[in-house]
Amino acid sequence: MLNYAKDADVVGNLVRGGAEKCTFIYNAHAARLRPLRAGGD
């Protein structure tokens, strides 16, 4: 998952059904990142 956030609230991101591994890449300037999850199914 690739995301760019400037002065934002990023809450509850969930990635489902992807590959075995997941990478979160954030370019965050003055952002608040809270529960970021990756799960199967």
mmCIF file of N, CA and C in Angstrom:
data_model
loop_
_atom_site.group_PDB
_atom_site.id
_atom_site.type_symbol
_atom_site.label_atom_id
_atom_site.label_comp_id
_atom_site.label_asym_id
_atom_site.label_seq_id
_atom_site.Cartn_x
_atom_site.Cartn_y
_atom_site.Cartn_z
ATOM 1 N N MET A 1 0.839 -1.172 0.000
ATOM 2 C CA MET A 1 0.000 0.000 0.000
ATOM 3 C C MET A 1 0.882 1.233 0.000
ATOM 4 N N LEU A 2 0.592 2.170 -0.841
ATOM 5 C CA LEU A 2 1.349 3.415 -0.942
ATOM 6 C C LEU A 2 0.389 4.561 -0.662
ATOM 7 N N ASN A 3 0.787 5.462 0.219
ATOM 8 C CA ASN A 3 -0.098 6.568 0.574
ATOM 9 C C ASN A 3 0.715 7.829 0.822
ATOM 10 N N TYR A 4 0.162 8.963 0.449
ATOM 11 C CA TYR A 4 0.750 10.270 0.735
ATOM 12 C C TYR A 4 -0.295 11.048 1.517
ATOM 13 N N ALA A 5 0.092 11.575 2.668
ATOM 14 C CA ALA A 5 -0.855 12.333 3.489
ATOM 15 C C ALA A 5 -0.178 13.578 4.035
ATOM 16 N N LYS A 6 -0.788 14.737 3.817
ATOM 17 C CA LYS A 6 -0.249 15.977 4.366
ATOM 18 C C LYS A 6 -1.277 16.565 5.318
ATOM 19 N N ASP A 7 -0.880 16.697 6.585
ATOM 20 C CA ASP A 7 -1.752 17.263 7.611
ATOM 21 C C ASP A 7 -3.121 16.580 7.609
ATOM 22 N N ALA A 8 -3.106 15.251 7.730
ATOM 23 C CA ALA A 8 -4.341 14.474 7.668
ATOM 24 C C ALA A 8 -4.403 13.472 8.812
ATOM 25 N N ASP A 9 -5.596 12.960 9.067
ATOM 26 C CA ASP A 9 -5.792 11.843 9.986
ATOM 27 C C ASP A 9 -6.032 10.605 9.134
ATOM 28 N N VAL A 10 -5.188 9.605 9.280
ATOM 29 C CA VAL A 10 -5.371 8.333 8.591
ATOM 30 C C VAL A 10 -5.707 7.319 9.672
ATOM 31 N N VAL A 11 -6.945 6.828 9.683
ATOM 32 C CA VAL A 11 -7.430 5.979 10.769
ATOM 33 C C VAL A 11 -8.044 4.706 10.201
ATOM 34 N N GLY A 12 -7.638 3.571 10.745
ATOM 35 C CA GLY A 12 -8.285 2.301 10.427
ATOM 36 C C GLY A 12 -8.032 1.743 9.044
ATOM 37 N N ASN A 13 -6.872 1.975 8.459
ATOM 38 C CA ASN A 13 -6.569 1.359 7.168
ATOM 39 C C ASN A 13 -6.483 -0.151 7.335
ATOM 40 N N LEU A 14 -7.110 -0.897 6.437
ATOM 41 C CA LEU A 14 -7.099 -2.356 6.478
ATOM 42 C C LEU A 14 -6.902 -2.883 5.071
ATOM 43 N N VAL A 15 -5.925 -3.763 4.906
ATOM 44 C CA VAL A 15 -5.677 -4.410 3.618
ATOM 45 C C VAL A 15 -6.039 -5.878 3.781
ATOM 46 N N ARG A 16 -6.970 -6.391 2.946
ATOM 47 C CA ARG A 16 -7.398 -7.796 3.027
ATOM 48 C C ARG A 16 -7.139 -8.516 1.721
ATOM 49 N N GLY A 17 -6.882 -9.812 1.865
ATOM 50 C CA GLY A 17 -6.806 -10.676 0.693
ATOM 51 C C GLY A 17 -5.646 -10.392 -0.237
ATOM 52 N N GLY A 18 -4.589 -9.790 0.275
ATOM 53 C CA GLY A 18 -3.423 -9.522 -0.560
ATOM 54 C C GLY A 18 -2.467 -10.703 -0.584
ATOM 55 N N ALA A 19 -1.273 -10.455 -0.964
ATOM 56 C CA ALA A 19 -0.232 -11.487 -0.979
ATOM 57 C C ALA A 19 0.146 -11.864 0.453
ATOM 58 N N GLU A 20 1.091 -12.785 0.595
ATOM 59 C CA GLU A 20 1.525 -13.222 1.928
ATOM 60 C C GLU A 20 2.115 -12.091 2.745
ATOM 61 N N LYS A 21 2.758 -11.157 2.086
ATOM 62 C CA LYS A 21 3.408 -10.054 2.796
ATOM 63 C C LYS A 21 2.815 -8.735 2.327
ATOM 64 N N CYS A 22 2.843 -7.764 3.217
ATOM 65 C CA CYS A 22 2.295 -6.453 2.896
ATOM 66 C C CYS A 22 3.270 -5.382 3.378
ATOM 67 N N THR A 23 3.497 -4.369 2.585
ATOM 68 C CA THR A 23 4.367 -3.263 2.966
ATOM 69 C C THR A 23 3.564 -1.969 2.904
ATOM 70 N N PHE A 24 3.616 -1.217 3.986
ATOM 71 C CA PHE A 24 2.979 0.092 4.019
ATOM 72 C C PHE A 24 4.064 1.136 3.785
ATOM 73 N N ILE A 25 3.895 1.982 2.788
ATOM 74 C CA ILE A 25 4.840 3.062 2.525
ATOM 75 C C ILE A 25 4.065 4.370 2.658
ATOM 76 N N TYR A 26 4.473 5.197 3.604
ATOM 77 C CA TYR A 26 3.790 6.467 3.850
ATOM 78 C C TYR A 26 4.750 7.629 3.706
ATOM 79 N N ASN A 27 4.325 8.648 2.986
ATOM 80 C CA ASN A 27 4.994 9.935 2.973
ATOM 81 C C ASN A 27 4.051 10.821 3.774
ATOM 82 N N ALA A 28 4.355 10.996 5.047
ATOM 83 C CA ALA A 28 3.418 11.681 5.934
ATOM 84 C C ALA A 28 4.038 12.947 6.502
ATOM 85 N N HIS A 29 3.450 14.079 6.174
ATOM 86 C CA HIS A 29 3.903 15.360 6.694
ATOM 87 C C HIS A 29 2.821 15.885 7.625
ATOM 88 N N ALA A 30 3.121 15.965 8.909
ATOM 89 C CA ALA A 30 2.168 16.442 9.917
ATOM 90 C C ALA A 30 0.894 15.604 9.925
ATOM 91 N N ALA A 31 1.030 14.299 9.677
ATOM 92 C CA ALA A 31 -0.135 13.410 9.654
ATOM 93 C C ALA A 31 -0.159 12.540 10.900
ATOM 94 N N ARG A 32 -1.345 12.093 11.253
ATOM 95 C CA ARG A 32 -1.524 11.184 12.376
ATOM 96 C C ARG A 32 -1.987 9.850 11.822
ATOM 97 N N LEU A 33 -1.171 8.807 12.015
ATOM 98 C CA LEU A 33 -1.487 7.472 11.505
ATOM 99 C C LEU A 33 -1.862 6.577 12.673
ATOM 100 N N ARG A 34 -3.068 6.027 12.638
ATOM 101 C CA ARG A 34 -3.520 5.138 13.705
ATOM 102 C C ARG A 34 -4.084 3.882 13.088
ATOM 103 N N PRO A 35 -4.334 2.848 13.876
ATOM 104 C CA PRO A 35 -4.348 1.448 13.482
ATOM 105 C C PRO A 35 -4.285 1.166 11.982
ATOM 106 N N LEU A 36 -3.151 0.670 11.577
ATOM 107 C CA LEU A 36 -2.927 0.208 10.211
ATOM 108 C C LEU A 36 -2.789 -1.304 10.298
ATOM 109 N N ARG A 37 -3.667 -2.044 9.601
ATOM 110 C CA ARG A 37 -3.680 -3.495 9.738
ATOM 111 C C ARG A 37 -3.670 -4.174 8.378
ATOM 112 N N ALA A 38 -3.104 -5.365 8.362
ATOM 113 C CA ALA A 38 -3.177 -6.233 7.193
ATOM 114 C C ALA A 38 -3.713 -7.569 7.680
ATOM 115 N N GLY A 39 -4.673 -8.128 6.982
ATOM 116 C CA GLY A 39 -5.257 -9.388 7.420
ATOM 117 C C GLY A 39 -5.556 -10.303 6.255
ATOM 118 N N GLY A 40 -5.639 -11.593 6.548
ATOM 119 C CA GLY A 40 -5.968 -12.584 5.533
ATOM 120 C C GLY A 40 -7.446 -12.569 5.204
ATOM 121 N N ASP A 41 -7.921 -13.470 4.485
ATOM 122 C CA ASP A 41 -9.217 -13.733 3.907
ATOM 123 C C ASP A 41 -9.352 -13.081 2.594
#
